[in-house]
Short mmCIF file of C-alpha atoms in Angstrom, two decimals:
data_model
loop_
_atom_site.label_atom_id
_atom_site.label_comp_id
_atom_site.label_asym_id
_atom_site.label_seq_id
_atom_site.Cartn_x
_atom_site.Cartn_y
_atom_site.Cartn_z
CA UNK A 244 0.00 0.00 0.00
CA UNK A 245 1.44 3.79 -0.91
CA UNK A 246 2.71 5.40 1.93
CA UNK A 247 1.76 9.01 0.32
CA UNK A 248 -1.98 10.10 0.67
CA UNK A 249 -3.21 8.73 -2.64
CA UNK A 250 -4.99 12.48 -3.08
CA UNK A 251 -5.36 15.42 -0.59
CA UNK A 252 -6.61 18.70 -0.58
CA UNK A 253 -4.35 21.50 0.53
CA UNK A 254 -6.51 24.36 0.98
CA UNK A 255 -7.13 26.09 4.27
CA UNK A 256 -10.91 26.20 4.07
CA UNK A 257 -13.06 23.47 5.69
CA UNK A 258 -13.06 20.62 5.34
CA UNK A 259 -9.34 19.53 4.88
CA UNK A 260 -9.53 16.45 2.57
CA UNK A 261 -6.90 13.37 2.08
CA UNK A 262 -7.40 10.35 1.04
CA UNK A 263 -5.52 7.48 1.34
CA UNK A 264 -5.79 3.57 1.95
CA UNK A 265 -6.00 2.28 5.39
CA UNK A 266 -2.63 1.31 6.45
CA UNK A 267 -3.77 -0.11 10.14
CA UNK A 268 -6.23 -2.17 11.61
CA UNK A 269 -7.31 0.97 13.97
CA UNK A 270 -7.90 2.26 10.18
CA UNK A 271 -9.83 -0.60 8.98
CA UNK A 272 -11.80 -0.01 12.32
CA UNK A 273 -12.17 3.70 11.54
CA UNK A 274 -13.87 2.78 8.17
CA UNK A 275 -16.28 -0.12 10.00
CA UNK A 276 -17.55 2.66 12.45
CA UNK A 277 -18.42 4.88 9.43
CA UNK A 278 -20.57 2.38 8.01
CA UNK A 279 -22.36 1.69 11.14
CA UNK A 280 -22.85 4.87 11.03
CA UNK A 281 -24.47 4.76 7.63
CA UNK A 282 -25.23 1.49 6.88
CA UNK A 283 -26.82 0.65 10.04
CA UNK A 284 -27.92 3.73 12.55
CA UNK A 285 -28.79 6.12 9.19
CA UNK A 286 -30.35 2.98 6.96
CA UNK A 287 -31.34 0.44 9.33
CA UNK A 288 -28.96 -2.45 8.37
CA UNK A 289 -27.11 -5.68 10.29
CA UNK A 290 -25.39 -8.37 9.34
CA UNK A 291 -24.05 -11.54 10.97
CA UNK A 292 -20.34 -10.01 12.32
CA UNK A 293 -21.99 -6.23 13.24
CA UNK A 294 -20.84 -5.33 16.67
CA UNK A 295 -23.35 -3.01 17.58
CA UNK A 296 -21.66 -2.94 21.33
CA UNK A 297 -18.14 -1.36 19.39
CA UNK A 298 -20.64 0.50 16.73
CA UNK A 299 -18.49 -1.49 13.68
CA UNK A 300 -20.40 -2.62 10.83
CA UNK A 301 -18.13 -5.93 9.23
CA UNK A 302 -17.85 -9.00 7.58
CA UNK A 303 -15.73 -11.52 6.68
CA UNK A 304 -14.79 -9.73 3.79
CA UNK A 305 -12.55 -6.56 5.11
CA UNK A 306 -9.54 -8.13 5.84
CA UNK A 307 -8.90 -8.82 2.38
CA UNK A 308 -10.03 -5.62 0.90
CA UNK A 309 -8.14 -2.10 0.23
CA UNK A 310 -10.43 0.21 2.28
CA UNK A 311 -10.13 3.68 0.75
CA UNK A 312 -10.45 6.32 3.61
CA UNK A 313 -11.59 9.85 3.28
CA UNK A 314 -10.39 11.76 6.38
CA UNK A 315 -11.18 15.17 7.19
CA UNK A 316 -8.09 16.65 9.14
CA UNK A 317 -10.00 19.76 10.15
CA UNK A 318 -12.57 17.94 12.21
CA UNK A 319 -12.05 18.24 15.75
CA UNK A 320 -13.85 15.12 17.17
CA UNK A 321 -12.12 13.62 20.06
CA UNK A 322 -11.75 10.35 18.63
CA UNK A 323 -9.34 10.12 15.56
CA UNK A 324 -11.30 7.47 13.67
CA UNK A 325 -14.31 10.19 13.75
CA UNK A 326 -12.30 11.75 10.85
CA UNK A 327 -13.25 9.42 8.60
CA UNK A 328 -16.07 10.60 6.93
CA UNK A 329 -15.96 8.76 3.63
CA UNK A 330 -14.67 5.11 2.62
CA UNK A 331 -14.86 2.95 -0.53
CA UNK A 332 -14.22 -0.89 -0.33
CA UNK A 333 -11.78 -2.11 -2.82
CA UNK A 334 -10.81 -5.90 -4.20
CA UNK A 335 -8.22 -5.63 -6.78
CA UNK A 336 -7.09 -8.44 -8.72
CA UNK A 337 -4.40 -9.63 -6.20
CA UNK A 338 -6.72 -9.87 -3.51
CA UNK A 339 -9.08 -11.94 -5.38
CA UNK A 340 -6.72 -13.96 -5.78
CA UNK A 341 -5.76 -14.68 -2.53
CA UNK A 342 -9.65 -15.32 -1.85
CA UNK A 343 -10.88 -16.31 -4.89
CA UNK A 344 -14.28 -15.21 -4.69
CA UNK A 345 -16.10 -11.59 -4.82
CA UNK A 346 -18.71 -9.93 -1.98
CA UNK A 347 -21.15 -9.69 -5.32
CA UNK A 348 -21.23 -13.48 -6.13
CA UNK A 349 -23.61 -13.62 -2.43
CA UNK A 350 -25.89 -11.82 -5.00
CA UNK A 351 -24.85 -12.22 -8.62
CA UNK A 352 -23.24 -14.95 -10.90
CA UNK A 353 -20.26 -13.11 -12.36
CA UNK A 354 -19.00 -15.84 -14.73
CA UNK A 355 -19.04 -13.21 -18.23
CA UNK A 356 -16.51 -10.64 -15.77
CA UNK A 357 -14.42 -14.07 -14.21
CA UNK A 358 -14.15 -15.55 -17.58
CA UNK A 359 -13.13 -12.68 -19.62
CA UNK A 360 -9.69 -12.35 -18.68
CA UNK A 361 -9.52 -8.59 -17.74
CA UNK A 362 -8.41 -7.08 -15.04
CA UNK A 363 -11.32 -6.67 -12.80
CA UNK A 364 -11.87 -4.59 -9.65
CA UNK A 365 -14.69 -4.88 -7.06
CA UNK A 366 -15.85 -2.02 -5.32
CA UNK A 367 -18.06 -2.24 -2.40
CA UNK A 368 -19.53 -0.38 0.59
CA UNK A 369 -19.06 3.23 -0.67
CA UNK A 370 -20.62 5.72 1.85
CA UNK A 371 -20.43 8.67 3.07
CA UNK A 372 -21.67 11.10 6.38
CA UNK A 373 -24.78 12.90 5.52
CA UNK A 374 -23.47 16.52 5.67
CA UNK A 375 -20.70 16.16 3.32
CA UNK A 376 -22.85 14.56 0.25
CA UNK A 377 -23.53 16.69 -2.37
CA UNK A 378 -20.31 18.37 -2.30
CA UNK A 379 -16.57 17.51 -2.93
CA UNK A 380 -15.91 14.82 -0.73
CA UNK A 381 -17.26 12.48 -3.71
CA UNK A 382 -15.02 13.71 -6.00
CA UNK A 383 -12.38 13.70 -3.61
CA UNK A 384 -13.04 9.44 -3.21
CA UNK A 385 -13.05 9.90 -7.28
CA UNK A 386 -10.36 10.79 -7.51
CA UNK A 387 -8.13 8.52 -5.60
CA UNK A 388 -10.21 5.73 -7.03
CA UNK A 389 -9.40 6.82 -10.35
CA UNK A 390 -5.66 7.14 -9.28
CA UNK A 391 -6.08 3.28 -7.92
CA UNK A 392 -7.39 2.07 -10.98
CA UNK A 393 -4.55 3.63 -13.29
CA UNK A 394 -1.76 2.85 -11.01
CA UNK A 395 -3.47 -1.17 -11.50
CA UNK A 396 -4.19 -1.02 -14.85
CA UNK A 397 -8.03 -1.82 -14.26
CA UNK A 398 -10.47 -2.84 -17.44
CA UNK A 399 -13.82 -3.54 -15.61
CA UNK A 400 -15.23 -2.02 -12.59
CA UNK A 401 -18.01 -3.72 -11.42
CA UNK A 402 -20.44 -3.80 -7.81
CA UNK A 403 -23.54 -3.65 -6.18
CA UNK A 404 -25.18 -0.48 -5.18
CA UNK A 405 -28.34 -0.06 -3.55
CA UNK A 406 -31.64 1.66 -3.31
CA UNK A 407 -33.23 2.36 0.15
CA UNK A 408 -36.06 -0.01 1.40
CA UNK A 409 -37.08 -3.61 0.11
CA UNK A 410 -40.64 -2.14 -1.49
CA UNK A 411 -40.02 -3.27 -4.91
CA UNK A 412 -43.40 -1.90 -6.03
CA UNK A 413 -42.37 1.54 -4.80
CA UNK A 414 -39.13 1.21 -7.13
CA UNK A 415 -41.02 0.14 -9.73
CA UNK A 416 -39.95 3.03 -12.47
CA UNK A 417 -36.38 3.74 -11.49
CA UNK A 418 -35.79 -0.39 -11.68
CA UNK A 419 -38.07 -0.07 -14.82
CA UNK A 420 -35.89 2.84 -16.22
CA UNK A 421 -32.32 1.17 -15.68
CA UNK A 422 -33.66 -2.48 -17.18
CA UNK A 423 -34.96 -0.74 -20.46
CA UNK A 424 -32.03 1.76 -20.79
CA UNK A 425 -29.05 1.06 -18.92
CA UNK A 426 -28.77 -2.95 -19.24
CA UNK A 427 -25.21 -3.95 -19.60
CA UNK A 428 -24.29 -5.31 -23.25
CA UNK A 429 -24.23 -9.41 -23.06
CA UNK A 430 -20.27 -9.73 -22.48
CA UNK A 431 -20.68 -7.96 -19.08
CA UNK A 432 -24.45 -8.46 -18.58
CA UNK A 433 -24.17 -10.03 -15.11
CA UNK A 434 -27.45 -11.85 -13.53
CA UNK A 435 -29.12 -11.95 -10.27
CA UNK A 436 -29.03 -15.50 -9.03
CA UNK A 437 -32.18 -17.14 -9.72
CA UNK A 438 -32.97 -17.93 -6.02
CA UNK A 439 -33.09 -14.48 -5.53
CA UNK A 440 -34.21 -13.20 -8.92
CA UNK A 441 -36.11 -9.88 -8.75
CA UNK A 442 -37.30 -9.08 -12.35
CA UNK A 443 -36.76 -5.05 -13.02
CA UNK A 444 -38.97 -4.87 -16.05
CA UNK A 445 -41.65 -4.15 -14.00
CA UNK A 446 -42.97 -1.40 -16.26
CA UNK A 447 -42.91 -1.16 -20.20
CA UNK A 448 -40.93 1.52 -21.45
CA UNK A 449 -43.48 4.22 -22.92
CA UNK A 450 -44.97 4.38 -19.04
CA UNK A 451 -41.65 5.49 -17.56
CA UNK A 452 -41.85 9.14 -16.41
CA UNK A 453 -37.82 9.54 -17.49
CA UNK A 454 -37.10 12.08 -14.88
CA UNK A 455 -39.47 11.06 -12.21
CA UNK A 456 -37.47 7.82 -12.56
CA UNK A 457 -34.39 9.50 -12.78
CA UNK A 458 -35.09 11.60 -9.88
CA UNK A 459 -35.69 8.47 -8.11
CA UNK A 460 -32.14 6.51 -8.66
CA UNK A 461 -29.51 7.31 -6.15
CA UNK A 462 -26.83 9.58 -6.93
CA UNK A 463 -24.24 7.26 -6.69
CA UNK A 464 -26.01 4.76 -9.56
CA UNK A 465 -26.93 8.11 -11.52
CA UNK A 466 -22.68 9.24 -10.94
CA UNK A 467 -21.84 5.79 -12.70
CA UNK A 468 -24.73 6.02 -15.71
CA UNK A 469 -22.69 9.49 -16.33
CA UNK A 470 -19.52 7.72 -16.86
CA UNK A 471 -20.79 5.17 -19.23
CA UNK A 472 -21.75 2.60 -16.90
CA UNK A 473 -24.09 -0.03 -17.25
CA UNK A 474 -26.70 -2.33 -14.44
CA UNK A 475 -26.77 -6.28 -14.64
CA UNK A 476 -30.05 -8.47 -15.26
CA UNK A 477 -32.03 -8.46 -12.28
CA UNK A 478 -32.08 -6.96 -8.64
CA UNK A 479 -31.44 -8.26 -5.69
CA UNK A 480 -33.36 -7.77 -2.41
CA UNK A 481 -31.22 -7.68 0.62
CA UNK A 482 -33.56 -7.46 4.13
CA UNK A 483 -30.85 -7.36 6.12
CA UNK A 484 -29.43 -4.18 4.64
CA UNK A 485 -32.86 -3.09 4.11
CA UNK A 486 -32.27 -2.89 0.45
CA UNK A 487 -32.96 -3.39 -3.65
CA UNK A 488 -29.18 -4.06 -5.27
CA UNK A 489 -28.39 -3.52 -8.85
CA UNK A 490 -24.58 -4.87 -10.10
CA UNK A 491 -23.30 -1.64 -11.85
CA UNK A 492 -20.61 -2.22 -14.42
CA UNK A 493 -18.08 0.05 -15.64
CA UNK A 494 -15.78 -1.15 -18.77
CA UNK A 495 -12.88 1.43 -18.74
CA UNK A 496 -11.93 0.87 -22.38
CA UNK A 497 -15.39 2.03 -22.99
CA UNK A 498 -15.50 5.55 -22.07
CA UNK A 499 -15.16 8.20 -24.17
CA UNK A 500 -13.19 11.61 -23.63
CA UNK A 501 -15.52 13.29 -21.66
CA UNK A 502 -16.60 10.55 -19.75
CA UNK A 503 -12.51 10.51 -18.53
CA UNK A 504 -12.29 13.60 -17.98
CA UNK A 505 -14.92 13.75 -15.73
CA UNK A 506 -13.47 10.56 -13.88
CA UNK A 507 -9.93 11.48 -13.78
CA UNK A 508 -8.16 14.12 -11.34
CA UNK A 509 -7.46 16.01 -14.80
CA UNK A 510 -10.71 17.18 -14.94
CA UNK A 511 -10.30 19.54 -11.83
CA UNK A 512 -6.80 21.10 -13.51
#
């Protein structure tokens, strides 16, 4: 893991942004109490391994993972780890293969990704603390990611990312909207396991209010869309998160000019 911050912000407003990967298992920890934070207090979560006693959302997945930390170093919170107020979840192709298995495959079969012999790279977990969405911070995590993914010569992002709630019906157009317009092409189309199958053609196309259904997909799906991304076949409803999953994919080679520039720390020069 770099030793440098893998991006930081120098100014002297606030917040004071850097970002870097955790380097400690106090940092790990720090990225685990964010997502409790999130995941569980803000969005009602659990999961086998969360400590709700230590506040840490976790699974068995974290030790194997990058964890890409957004600190803010002007916060003044007593406890260190309170700095973190943003964090990604990374598996790069080394780590799969000491594991050899993704967090997704719980939810989706992957075999067009595993068998086509690019260099893939999971991401996972991606949150945020309420006050600092809509602002920098994102681009911030963007940029580091996009700084991780060049420095590892990644083809194919890929991941699940969520809508709140498990009322399907109430989803109904934004599911409807992504099935009819932003399906993956067939060599990265990946499916919903069939146990879990949750159809998202639930409306036909002509009955889709675009930007009622637009206004309805979280900004992190709608951030991905903009850079050329793509959803698999299928959701997947997760009551223990309290959520509706869709696998995003992401081929690099894929984007055009714009779509780089808006990805890549360039874009802010």
């Amino acid at each position: 893991m770099p030793s440098r911050p893998l991006a930081e912000s120098t100014g002297t407003g606030d917040p004071r942004f850097s970002v870097r990967l955790a380097r400690t298992a106090a940092e790990v920890a720090a990225a685990q109490r964010l997502r409790y934070r999130v995941f569980v207090e803000e969005l009602g979560g659990d999961g086998e391994m969360v400590d709700h006693a230590a506040r840490l959302e976790r699974d068995a997945f974290d030790a194997d993972f990058d964890h890409l930390l957004l600190w803010d170093e002007a916060r003044s919170d007593r406890d260190p780890r309170d700095r973190v107020v943003g964090a990604y979840r990374l598996l790069p192709p080394e780590g799969f293969g000491r594991i050899g298995r993704y967090y997704s495959e719980d939810e989706y079969d992957l075999s067009v990704l595993r068998g086509s012999g690019r260099r893939l790279l999971e991401l996972g977990r991606s949150c945020l603390l309420p006050e600092y969405r809509g602002g920098t911070a994102m681009w911030h995590l963007w940029t580091a990611l996009a700084q991780y993914v060049r420095d590892r010569e990644i083809e194919v992002l890929f991941g699940v990312a969520s809508f709140h709630g498990t009322d399907v019906a109430a989803l109904a157009e934004p599911l409807s909207l992504l099935h009819h317009r932003h399906r993956a092409p067939e060599a990265l189309r990946v499916r919903a396991r069939p146990a879990q199958f949750q159809p998202m053609d639930l409306m036909p196309e002509d009955r889709i209010d675009r930007r009622r259904a637009m206004l309805a997909v979280p900004a992190l799906i709608k951030a991905y869309l903009r850079l050329g991304g793509f959803v698999g076949e299928g959701a997947f409803v997760d009551h223990a998160f309290n959520t509706v999953d869709v696998c995003l994919v992401l081929d690099t080679a894929q984007m055009n000019a714009r779509q780089k520039a808006i990805y890549t720390r360039e874009a802010a020069t």
